[in-house]
Amino acid sequence: MQTNSIPIPVLKGRDIITVSDFAEEYREILIDFDIGTFTEEWQKNESWQISFTVTKTDRNAFTYELIGDESVIYYKGEKFIVTSLDRQAEGERVTKSVTATHQYFQIQHGRQYSTISGNLTIHQCLNHLLGKNDRGITFSVVGNFEKREKENFGDVNYLDGVKSILEDYGAILDVTGLHLTFYEPSQFGRQTNEYIRYKYNTDEIQFQADTTTLKTQIRGYGKEKSEEEGGGYYFSPVTYTSPRAVDWGIRIADPIRDERFTNEASMLAKLKQTLQDYPSISGNVKLGKKMDVQKGDWLTVIYEPLNINLQTQIVSYKKFPFLNQPPEITVSNTQKDIITIQAQLAREIKKMKRGY
């Protein structure tokens, strides 16, 4: 037995799962669980959870009793909190079906009451929301983000506040314990040499294509000079037209206004990077071979029946770590993927139901 007065090490062995009660007074290794039911699921910016079923045996009786509402499951060095627990009994055989979400989602129980407004950086919003929290939450930012106009940002629980920041700034979140890392999309995920190819490691891909966000022209405005400097811009507004305008026609995107730019060439590079001049494609892939995939991995999809050959990023996965079974993945070639769209729609519906 271990108590709170003794530090409990986080075990990182691939096959080791440990369980603590809600108060974390005891911690035991989980054995005799159904390895065929154990899954790890992740969706970009939305969810991260594990699920499994365990039947009580003579060997795991004490550990079995530790599994209750809000108890803690340790897996791969991370803490997951039991949020759904289904108990079944058949004669003397008793079983629990467990779903545990990552401890990050517990930040919903903290709140920032005050609000701020203005043309704010992502750092200003994060400092306001989490800078003085008492729950051990820390954060960092990787990459560059433009300022956003925020009105009365705050008076929100920490989780909803983070989701608002992710949506407004277009950031991608990764969590380790209670440390939150906010990535500029281009900085998130590994560049891998992995590829998915029809009849090599998959026979089935379901793709969704959307041209709604396809644009072929964009204009950028840089920094303005002060009155002492004579006013006006450091350089004339830059307009970039994609070569794909020949195929799709002129489709004008919202302009970029960013006072960090005082150089025309740098702004042009930014415009080329920002413009999405291709259809948004998301696909659900059933792999035929086991593959080690991580959050946000970039890989090539080659699917001859649909004439597809493109770089895509993993935006969700479902893994079966104790089985020789390939993961189920969703890939996308754009940050505005189907996972993000579905999440935004759900939030808008929630707002409408609340009446604001």
JSON list of C-alpha atoms in Angstrom, two decimals, residues 88-285:
[
{"chain": "A", "resi": 88, "resn": "GLN", "atom": "CA", "xyz": [-22.53, -5.91, -14.97]},
{"chain": "A", "resi": 89, "resn": "ALA", "atom": "CA", "xyz": [-23.21, -9.12, -13.09]},
{"chain": "A", "resi": 90, "resn": "GLU", "atom": "CA", "xyz": [-23.96, -12.64, -14.30]},
{"chain": "A", "resi": 91, "resn": "GLY", "atom": "CA", "xyz": [-24.28, -14.99, -11.39]},
{"chain": "A", "resi": 92, "resn": "GLU", "atom": "CA", "xyz": [-21.09, -14.62, -9.35]},
{"chain": "A", "resi": 93, "resn": "ARG", "atom": "CA", "xyz": [-19.22, -13.12, -12.30]},
{"chain": "A", "resi": 94, "resn": "VAL", "atom": "CA", "xyz": [-18.95, -9.32, -12.01]},
{"chain": "A", "resi": 95, "resn": "THR", "atom": "CA", "xyz": [-17.50, -7.06, -14.68]},
{"chain": "A", "resi": 96, "resn": "LYS", "atom": "CA", "xyz": [-16.79, -3.36, -15.12]},
{"chain": "A", "resi": 97, "resn": "SER", "atom": "CA", "xyz": [-16.65, -1.55, -18.47]},
{"chain": "A", "resi": 98, "resn": "VAL", "atom": "CA", "xyz": [-14.47, 1.51, -18.02]},
{"chain": "A", "resi": 99, "resn": "THR", "atom": "CA", "xyz": [-13.99, 4.73, -19.98]},
{"chain": "A", "resi": 100, "resn": "ALA", "atom": "CA", "xyz": [-11.40, 7.15, -18.63]},
{"chain": "A", "resi": 101, "resn": "THR", "atom": "CA", "xyz": [-10.61, 10.57, -20.10]},
{"chain": "A", "resi": 102, "resn": "HIS", "atom": "CA", "xyz": [-7.26, 12.32, -19.84]},
{"chain": "A", "resi": 103, "resn": "GLN", "atom": "CA", "xyz": [-6.79, 14.39, -16.69]},
{"chain": "A", "resi": 104, "resn": "TYR", "atom": "CA", "xyz": [-6.58, 17.55, -18.85]},
{"chain": "A", "resi": 105, "resn": "PHE", "atom": "CA", "xyz": [-10.35, 17.54, -19.20]},
{"chain": "A", "resi": 106, "resn": "GLN", "atom": "CA", "xyz": [-10.68, 17.97, -15.43]},
{"chain": "A", "resi": 107, "resn": "ILE", "atom": "CA", "xyz": [-9.66, 21.61, -15.85]},
{"chain": "A", "resi": 108, "resn": "GLN", "atom": "CA", "xyz": [-13.35, 22.26, -16.58]},
{"chain": "A", "resi": 109, "resn": "HIS", "atom": "CA", "xyz": [-13.80, 22.38, -12.80]},
{"chain": "A", "resi": 110, "resn": "GLY", "atom": "CA", "xyz": [-11.75, 25.59, -12.52]},
{"chain": "A", "resi": 111, "resn": "ARG", "atom": "CA", "xyz": [-12.95, 29.02, -13.64]},
{"chain": "A", "resi": 112, "resn": "GLN", "atom": "CA", "xyz": [-11.77, 32.50, -14.58]},
{"chain": "A", "resi": 113, "resn": "TYR", "atom": "CA", "xyz": [-14.45, 34.98, -13.53]},
{"chain": "A", "resi": 114, "resn": "SER", "atom": "CA", "xyz": [-12.95, 38.23, -14.83]},
{"chain": "A", "resi": 115, "resn": "THR", "atom": "CA", "xyz": [-12.92, 39.30, -18.49]},
{"chain": "A", "resi": 116, "resn": "ILE", "atom": "CA", "xyz": [-10.63, 41.23, -20.83]},
{"chain": "A", "resi": 117, "resn": "SER", "atom": "CA", "xyz": [-11.19, 42.84, -24.23]},
{"chain": "A", "resi": 118, "resn": "GLY", "atom": "CA", "xyz": [-9.03, 44.20, -27.02]},
{"chain": "A", "resi": 119, "resn": "ASN", "atom": "CA", "xyz": [-6.73, 43.17, -29.85]},
{"chain": "A", "resi": 120, "resn": "LEU", "atom": "CA", "xyz": [-4.99, 40.39, -27.95]},
{"chain": "A", "resi": 121, "resn": "THR", "atom": "CA", "xyz": [-2.18, 37.92, -28.50]},
{"chain": "A", "resi": 122, "resn": "ILE", "atom": "CA", "xyz": [-2.62, 34.26, -27.69]},
{"chain": "A", "resi": 123, "resn": "HIS", "atom": "CA", "xyz": [-0.18, 34.74, -24.79]},
{"chain": "A", "resi": 124, "resn": "GLN", "atom": "CA", "xyz": [-2.35, 37.49, -23.31]},
{"chain": "A", "resi": 125, "resn": "CYS", "atom": "CA", "xyz": [-5.44, 35.29, -23.46]},
{"chain": "A", "resi": 126, "resn": "LEU", "atom": "CA", "xyz": [-3.64, 32.32, -21.91]},
{"chain": "A", "resi": 127, "resn": "ASN", "atom": "CA", "xyz": [-2.12, 34.44, -19.15]},
{"chain": "A", "resi": 128, "resn": "HIS", "atom": "CA", "xyz": [-5.54, 35.87, -18.34]},
{"chain": "A", "resi": 129, "resn": "LEU", "atom": "CA", "xyz": [-7.23, 32.47, -18.36]},
{"chain": "A", "resi": 130, "resn": "LEU", "atom": "CA", "xyz": [-4.60, 30.30, -16.68]},
{"chain": "A", "resi": 131, "resn": "GLY", "atom": "CA", "xyz": [-1.83, 32.56, -15.39]},
{"chain": "A", "resi": 132, "resn": "LYS", "atom": "CA", "xyz": [-2.98, 32.44, -11.76]},
{"chain": "A", "resi": 133, "resn": "ASN", "atom": "CA", "xyz": [-4.73, 29.06, -11.66]},
{"chain": "A", "resi": 134, "resn": "ASP", "atom": "CA", "xyz": [-4.34, 26.94, -8.54]},
{"chain": "A", "resi": 135, "resn": "ARG", "atom": "CA", "xyz": [-4.69, 23.56, -10.26]},
{"chain": "A", "resi": 136, "resn": "GLY", "atom": "CA", "xyz": [-1.14, 23.05, -11.46]},
{"chain": "A", "resi": 137, "resn": "ILE", "atom": "CA", "xyz": [-1.89, 23.93, -15.08]},
{"chain": "A", "resi": 138, "resn": "THR", "atom": "CA", "xyz": [1.06, 25.26, -17.10]},
{"chain": "A", "resi": 139, "resn": "PHE", "atom": "CA", "xyz": [1.29, 26.16, -20.77]},
{"chain": "A", "resi": 140, "resn": "SER", "atom": "CA", "xyz": [3.63, 27.05, -23.62]},
{"chain": "A", "resi": 141, "resn": "VAL", "atom": "CA", "xyz": [3.21, 28.30, -27.19]},
{"chain": "A", "resi": 142, "resn": "VAL", "atom": "CA", "xyz": [5.08, 26.99, -30.24]},
{"chain": "A", "resi": 143, "resn": "GLY", "atom": "CA", "xyz": [5.02, 29.13, -33.39]},
{"chain": "A", "resi": 144, "resn": "ASN", "atom": "CA", "xyz": [3.57, 32.52, -34.24]},
{"chain": "A", "resi": 145, "resn": "PHE", "atom": "CA", "xyz": [-0.04, 33.63, -34.02]},
{"chain": "A", "resi": 146, "resn": "GLU", "atom": "CA", "xyz": [-1.71, 36.83, -35.18]},
{"chain": "A", "resi": 147, "resn": "LYS", "atom": "CA", "xyz": [-3.61, 38.97, -32.71]},
{"chain": "A", "resi": 148, "resn": "ARG", "atom": "CA", "xyz": [-7.37, 38.57, -32.47]},
{"chain": "A", "resi": 149, "resn": "GLU", "atom": "CA", "xyz": [-10.11, 40.93, -31.39]},
{"chain": "A", "resi": 150, "resn": "LYS", "atom": "CA", "xyz": [-11.61, 39.54, -28.20]},
{"chain": "A", "resi": 151, "resn": "GLU", "atom": "CA", "xyz": [-14.61, 40.99, -26.41]},
{"chain": "A", "resi": 152, "resn": "ASN", "atom": "CA", "xyz": [-15.21, 40.09, -22.78]},
{"chain": "A", "resi": 153, "resn": "PHE", "atom": "CA", "xyz": [-12.99, 37.01, -22.93]},
{"chain": "A", "resi": 154, "resn": "GLY", "atom": "CA", "xyz": [-13.35, 35.22, -19.62]},
{"chain": "A", "resi": 155, "resn": "ASP", "atom": "CA", "xyz": [-16.16, 34.40, -17.18]},
{"chain": "A", "resi": 156, "resn": "VAL", "atom": "CA", "xyz": [-15.70, 30.84, -18.37]},
{"chain": "A", "resi": 157, "resn": "ASN", "atom": "CA", "xyz": [-14.43, 27.53, -17.05]},
{"chain": "A", "resi": 158, "resn": "TYR", "atom": "CA", "xyz": [-10.84, 26.73, -17.99]},
{"chain": "A", "resi": 159, "resn": "LEU", "atom": "CA", "xyz": [-11.75, 24.01, -20.51]},
{"chain": "A", "resi": 160, "resn": "ASP", "atom": "CA", "xyz": [-14.22, 26.15, -22.45]},
{"chain": "A", "resi": 161, "resn": "GLY", "atom": "CA", "xyz": [-11.74, 29.02, -22.32]},
{"chain": "A", "resi": 162, "resn": "VAL", "atom": "CA", "xyz": [-9.02, 26.85, -23.87]},
{"chain": "A", "resi": 163, "resn": "LYS", "atom": "CA", "xyz": [-11.41, 25.66, -26.58]},
{"chain": "A", "resi": 164, "resn": "SER", "atom": "CA", "xyz": [-12.28, 29.28, -27.38]},
{"chain": "A", "resi": 165, "resn": "ILE", "atom": "CA", "xyz": [-8.58, 30.12, -27.74]},
{"chain": "A", "resi": 166, "resn": "LEU", "atom": "CA", "xyz": [-7.97, 27.09, -29.96]},
{"chain": "A", "resi": 167, "resn": "GLU", "atom": "CA", "xyz": [-10.82, 28.08, -32.24]},
{"chain": "A", "resi": 168, "resn": "ASP", "atom": "CA", "xyz": [-10.06, 31.81, -32.43]},
{"chain": "A", "resi": 169, "resn": "TYR", "atom": "CA", "xyz": [-6.32, 31.46, -32.99]},
{"chain": "A", "resi": 170, "resn": "GLY", "atom": "CA", "xyz": [-6.40, 28.27, -35.05]},
{"chain": "A", "resi": 171, "resn": "ALA", "atom": "CA", "xyz": [-4.03, 26.52, -32.63]},
{"chain": "A", "resi": 172, "resn": "ILE", "atom": "CA", "xyz": [-3.55, 22.80, -32.04]},
{"chain": "A", "resi": 173, "resn": "LEU", "atom": "CA", "xyz": [-3.31, 21.50, -28.49]},
{"chain": "A", "resi": 174, "resn": "ASP", "atom": "CA", "xyz": [-1.10, 18.74, -27.16]},
{"chain": "A", "resi": 175, "resn": "VAL", "atom": "CA", "xyz": [-1.01, 17.86, -23.48]},
{"chain": "A", "resi": 176, "resn": "THR", "atom": "CA", "xyz": [1.48, 16.13, -21.21]},
{"chain": "A", "resi": 177, "resn": "GLY", "atom": "CA", "xyz": [0.08, 15.80, -17.73]},
{"chain": "A", "resi": 178, "resn": "LEU", "atom": "CA", "xyz": [-1.29, 19.27, -17.02]},
{"chain": "A", "resi": 179, "resn": "HIS", "atom": "CA", "xyz": [1.15, 21.08, -19.29]},
{"chain": "A", "resi": 180, "resn": "LEU", "atom": "CA", "xyz": [-0.67, 22.45, -22.34]},
{"chain": "A", "resi": 181, "resn": "THR", "atom": "CA", "xyz": [1.27, 23.16, -25.53]},
{"chain": "A", "resi": 182, "resn": "PHE", "atom": "CA", "xyz": [-0.41, 25.35, -28.15]},
{"chain": "A", "resi": 183, "resn": "TYR", "atom": "CA", "xyz": [1.02, 24.75, -31.61]},
{"chain": "A", "resi": 184, "resn": "GLU", "atom": "CA", "xyz": [0.85, 26.80, -34.75]},
{"chain": "A", "resi": 185, "resn": "PRO", "atom": "CA", "xyz": [-0.57, 24.19, -37.19]},
{"chain": "A", "resi": 186, "resn": "SER", "atom": "CA", "xyz": [2.58, 24.07, -39.31]},
{"chain": "A", "resi": 187, "resn": "GLN", "atom": "CA", "xyz": [4.60, 23.18, -36.18]},
{"chain": "A", "resi": 188, "resn": "PHE", "atom": "CA", "xyz": [2.46, 20.25, -35.04]},
{"chain": "A", "resi": 189, "resn": "GLY", "atom": "CA", "xyz": [3.12, 16.61, -35.86]},
{"chain": "A", "resi": 190, "resn": "ARG", "atom": "CA", "xyz": [6.01, 14.49, -37.10]},
{"chain": "A", "resi": 191, "resn": "GLN", "atom": "CA", "xyz": [7.05, 14.42, -40.73]},
{"chain": "A", "resi": 192, "resn": "THR", "atom": "CA", "xyz": [7.22, 10.69, -41.41]},
{"chain": "A", "resi": 193, "resn": "ASN", "atom": "CA", "xyz": [8.15, 8.48, -44.34]},
{"chain": "A", "resi": 194, "resn": "GLU", "atom": "CA", "xyz": [5.03, 6.40, -43.78]},
{"chain": "A", "resi": 195, "resn": "TYR", "atom": "CA", "xyz": [2.48, 6.07, -46.54]},
{"chain": "A", "resi": 196, "resn": "ILE", "atom": "CA", "xyz": [-0.91, 4.52, -47.03]},
{"chain": "A", "resi": 197, "resn": "ARG", "atom": "CA", "xyz": [-1.35, 2.86, -50.40]},
{"chain": "A", "resi": 198, "resn": "TYR", "atom": "CA", "xyz": [-4.24, 1.00, -51.95]},
{"chain": "A", "resi": 199, "resn": "LYS", "atom": "CA", "xyz": [-3.72, -2.78, -51.87]},
{"chain": "A", "resi": 200, "resn": "TYR", "atom": "CA", "xyz": [-0.47, -2.39, -49.92]},
{"chain": "A", "resi": 201, "resn": "ASN", "atom": "CA", "xyz": [-1.71, -1.52, -46.45]},
{"chain": "A", "resi": 202, "resn": "THR", "atom": "CA", "xyz": [-5.35, -0.60, -47.05]},
{"chain": "A", "resi": 203, "resn": "ASP", "atom": "CA", "xyz": [-8.26, -1.75, -49.17]},
{"chain": "A", "resi": 204, "resn": "GLU", "atom": "CA", "xyz": [-10.76, 0.80, -47.90]},
{"chain": "A", "resi": 205, "resn": "ILE", "atom": "CA", "xyz": [-10.70, 4.58, -47.61]},
{"chain": "A", "resi": 206, "resn": "GLN", "atom": "CA", "xyz": [-13.72, 6.85, -47.30]},
{"chain": "A", "resi": 207, "resn": "PHE", "atom": "CA", "xyz": [-12.93, 10.39, -48.44]},
{"chain": "A", "resi": 208, "resn": "GLN", "atom": "CA", "xyz": [-14.88, 13.63, -48.10]},
{"chain": "A", "resi": 209, "resn": "ALA", "atom": "CA", "xyz": [-13.89, 16.53, -50.34]},
{"chain": "A", "resi": 210, "resn": "ASP", "atom": "CA", "xyz": [-14.98, 20.14, -49.74]},
{"chain": "A", "resi": 211, "resn": "THR", "atom": "CA", "xyz": [-14.20, 23.15, -51.96]},
{"chain": "A", "resi": 212, "resn": "THR", "atom": "CA", "xyz": [-15.96, 25.68, -49.71]},
{"chain": "A", "resi": 213, "resn": "THR", "atom": "CA", "xyz": [-12.69, 26.99, -48.27]},
{"chain": "A", "resi": 214, "resn": "LEU", "atom": "CA", "xyz": [-10.73, 26.80, -51.54]},
{"chain": "A", "resi": 215, "resn": "LYS", "atom": "CA", "xyz": [-9.36, 30.26, -52.45]},
{"chain": "A", "resi": 216, "resn": "THR", "atom": "CA", "xyz": [-6.95, 31.30, -55.19]},
{"chain": "A", "resi": 217, "resn": "GLN", "atom": "CA", "xyz": [-6.15, 34.91, -54.37]},
{"chain": "A", "resi": 218, "resn": "ILE", "atom": "CA", "xyz": [-5.21, 36.75, -51.18]},
{"chain": "A", "resi": 219, "resn": "ARG", "atom": "CA", "xyz": [-3.96, 40.22, -50.23]},
{"chain": "A", "resi": 220, "resn": "GLY", "atom": "CA", "xyz": [-1.64, 41.15, -47.37]},
{"chain": "A", "resi": 221, "resn": "TYR", "atom": "CA", "xyz": [-1.16, 44.43, -45.50]},
{"chain": "A", "resi": 222, "resn": "GLY", "atom": "CA", "xyz": [1.93, 44.98, -43.39]},
{"chain": "A", "resi": 223, "resn": "LYS", "atom": "CA", "xyz": [2.90, 47.51, -40.76]},
{"chain": "A", "resi": 224, "resn": "GLU", "atom": "CA", "xyz": [1.85, 51.15, -41.02]},
{"chain": "A", "resi": 225, "resn": "LYS", "atom": "CA", "xyz": [4.35, 53.95, -40.50]},
{"chain": "A", "resi": 226, "resn": "SER", "atom": "CA", "xyz": [3.90, 56.43, -37.68]},
{"chain": "A", "resi": 227, "resn": "GLU", "atom": "CA", "xyz": [2.96, 60.05, -38.38]},
{"chain": "A", "resi": 228, "resn": "GLU", "atom": "CA", "xyz": [6.57, 61.00, -37.68]},
{"chain": "A", "resi": 229, "resn": "GLU", "atom": "CA", "xyz": [7.64, 58.57, -40.41]},
{"chain": "A", "resi": 230, "resn": "GLY", "atom": "CA", "xyz": [5.20, 60.07, -42.90]},
{"chain": "A", "resi": 231, "resn": "GLY", "atom": "CA", "xyz": [2.30, 57.63, -42.55]},
{"chain": "A", "resi": 232, "resn": "GLY", "atom": "CA", "xyz": [1.25, 54.95, -45.02]},
{"chain": "A", "resi": 233, "resn": "TYR", "atom": "CA", "xyz": [2.55, 51.39, -45.15]},
{"chain": "A", "resi": 234, "resn": "TYR", "atom": "CA", "xyz": [6.15, 50.20, -45.17]},
{"chain": "A", "resi": 235, "resn": "PHE", "atom": "CA", "xyz": [5.28, 48.51, -48.46]},
{"chain": "A", "resi": 236, "resn": "SER", "atom": "CA", "xyz": [2.26, 48.57, -50.76]},
{"chain": "A", "resi": 237, "resn": "PRO", "atom": "CA", "xyz": [-0.35, 45.87, -50.17]},
{"chain": "A", "resi": 238, "resn": "VAL", "atom": "CA", "xyz": [0.77, 42.58, -51.71]},
{"chain": "A", "resi": 239, "resn": "THR", "atom": "CA", "xyz": [-1.62, 40.45, -53.76]},
{"chain": "A", "resi": 240, "resn": "TYR", "atom": "CA", "xyz": [-0.81, 36.81, -54.46]},
{"chain": "A", "resi": 241, "resn": "THR", "atom": "CA", "xyz": [-2.69, 34.77, -57.07]},
{"chain": "A", "resi": 242, "resn": "SER", "atom": "CA", "xyz": [-2.22, 31.01, -57.04]},
{"chain": "A", "resi": 243, "resn": "PRO", "atom": "CA", "xyz": [-1.37, 29.19, -60.29]},
{"chain": "A", "resi": 244, "resn": "ARG", "atom": "CA", "xyz": [-4.43, 27.05, -59.54]},
{"chain": "A", "resi": 245, "resn": "ALA", "atom": "CA", "xyz": [-6.61, 30.06, -60.40]},
{"chain": "A", "resi": 246, "resn": "VAL", "atom": "CA", "xyz": [-6.36, 28.76, -63.98]},
{"chain": "A", "resi": 247, "resn": "ASP", "atom": "CA", "xyz": [-8.36, 25.71, -62.89]},
{"chain": "A", "resi": 248, "resn": "TRP", "atom": "CA", "xyz": [-10.65, 27.19, -60.24]},
{"chain": "A", "resi": 249, "resn": "GLY", "atom": "CA", "xyz": [-10.99, 30.83, -61.24]},
{"chain": "A", "resi": 250, "resn": "ILE", "atom": "CA", "xyz": [-10.36, 33.81, -58.97]},
{"chain": "A", "resi": 251, "resn": "ARG", "atom": "CA", "xyz": [-11.62, 33.10, -55.46]},
{"chain": "A", "resi": 252, "resn": "ILE", "atom": "CA", "xyz": [-10.63, 35.87, -53.06]},
{"chain": "A", "resi": 253, "resn": "ALA", "atom": "CA", "xyz": [-9.70, 35.01, -49.46]},
{"chain": "A", "resi": 254, "resn": "ASP", "atom": "CA", "xyz": [-9.96, 37.34, -46.48]},
{"chain": "A", "resi": 255, "resn": "PRO", "atom": "CA", "xyz": [-6.90, 39.62, -46.39]},
{"chain": "A", "resi": 256, "resn": "ILE", "atom": "CA", "xyz": [-4.09, 39.32, -43.89]},
{"chain": "A", "resi": 257, "resn": "ARG", "atom": "CA", "xyz": [-3.32, 42.42, -41.81]},
{"chain": "A", "resi": 258, "resn": "ASP", "atom": "CA", "xyz": [-0.21, 41.88, -39.72]},
{"chain": "A", "resi": 259, "resn": "GLU", "atom": "CA", "xyz": [1.95, 44.69, -38.34]},
{"chain": "A", "resi": 260, "resn": "ARG", "atom": "CA", "xyz": [4.86, 42.33, -37.77]},
{"chain": "A", "resi": 261, "resn": "PHE", "atom": "CA", "xyz": [5.67, 42.57, -41.49]},
{"chain": "A", "resi": 262, "resn": "THR", "atom": "CA", "xyz": [7.80, 45.43, -42.79]},
{"chain": "A", "resi": 263, "resn": "ASN", "atom": "CA", "xyz": [9.20, 43.48, -45.75]},
{"chain": "A", "resi": 264, "resn": "GLU", "atom": "CA", "xyz": [7.27, 42.71, -48.94]},
{"chain": "A", "resi": 265, "resn": "ALA", "atom": "CA", "xyz": [9.04, 39.41, -49.61]},
{"chain": "A", "resi": 266, "resn": "SER", "atom": "CA", "xyz": [8.23, 38.12, -46.14]},
{"chain": "A", "resi": 267, "resn": "MET", "atom": "CA", "xyz": [4.58, 39.03, -46.57]},
{"chain": "A", "resi": 268, "resn": "LEU", "atom": "CA", "xyz": [4.46, 37.25, -49.94]},
{"chain": "A", "resi": 269, "resn": "ALA", "atom": "CA", "xyz": [5.85, 34.10, -48.34]},
{"chain": "A", "resi": 270, "resn": "LYS", "atom": "CA", "xyz": [3.20, 34.38, -45.62]},
{"chain": "A", "resi": 271, "resn": "LEU", "atom": "CA", "xyz": [0.43, 34.70, -48.22]},
{"chain": "A", "resi": 272, "resn": "LYS", "atom": "CA", "xyz": [1.63, 31.62, -50.09]},
{"chain": "A", "resi": 273, "resn": "GLN", "atom": "CA", "xyz": [1.74, 29.67, -46.85]},
{"chain": "A", "resi": 274, "resn": "THR", "atom": "CA", "xyz": [-1.71, 30.80, -45.72]},
{"chain": "A", "resi": 275, "resn": "LEU", "atom": "CA", "xyz": [-3.70, 30.46, -48.94]},
{"chain": "A", "resi": 276, "resn": "GLN", "atom": "CA", "xyz": [-5.58, 27.17, -49.21]},
{"chain": "A", "resi": 277, "resn": "ASP", "atom": "CA", "xyz": [-5.73, 26.69, -52.97]},
{"chain": "A", "resi": 278, "resn": "TYR", "atom": "CA", "xyz": [-6.82, 23.06, -52.91]},
{"chain": "A", "resi": 279, "resn": "PRO", "atom": "CA", "xyz": [-9.96, 21.20, -51.80]},
{"chain": "A", "resi": 280, "resn": "SER", "atom": "CA", "xyz": [-10.18, 20.15, -48.17]},
{"chain": "A", "resi": 281, "resn": "ILE", "atom": "CA", "xyz": [-10.04, 16.38, -47.97]},
{"chain": "A", "resi": 282, "resn": "SER", "atom": "CA", "xyz": [-10.69, 14.20, -44.94]},
{"chain": "A", "resi": 283, "resn": "GLY", "atom": "CA", "xyz": [-10.64, 10.44, -44.99]},
{"chain": "A", "resi": 284, "resn": "ASN", "atom": "CA", "xyz": [-11.30, 7.49, -42.71]},
{"chain": "A", "resi": 285, "resn": "VAL", "atom": "CA", "xyz": [-8.75, 4.77, -43.33]}
]
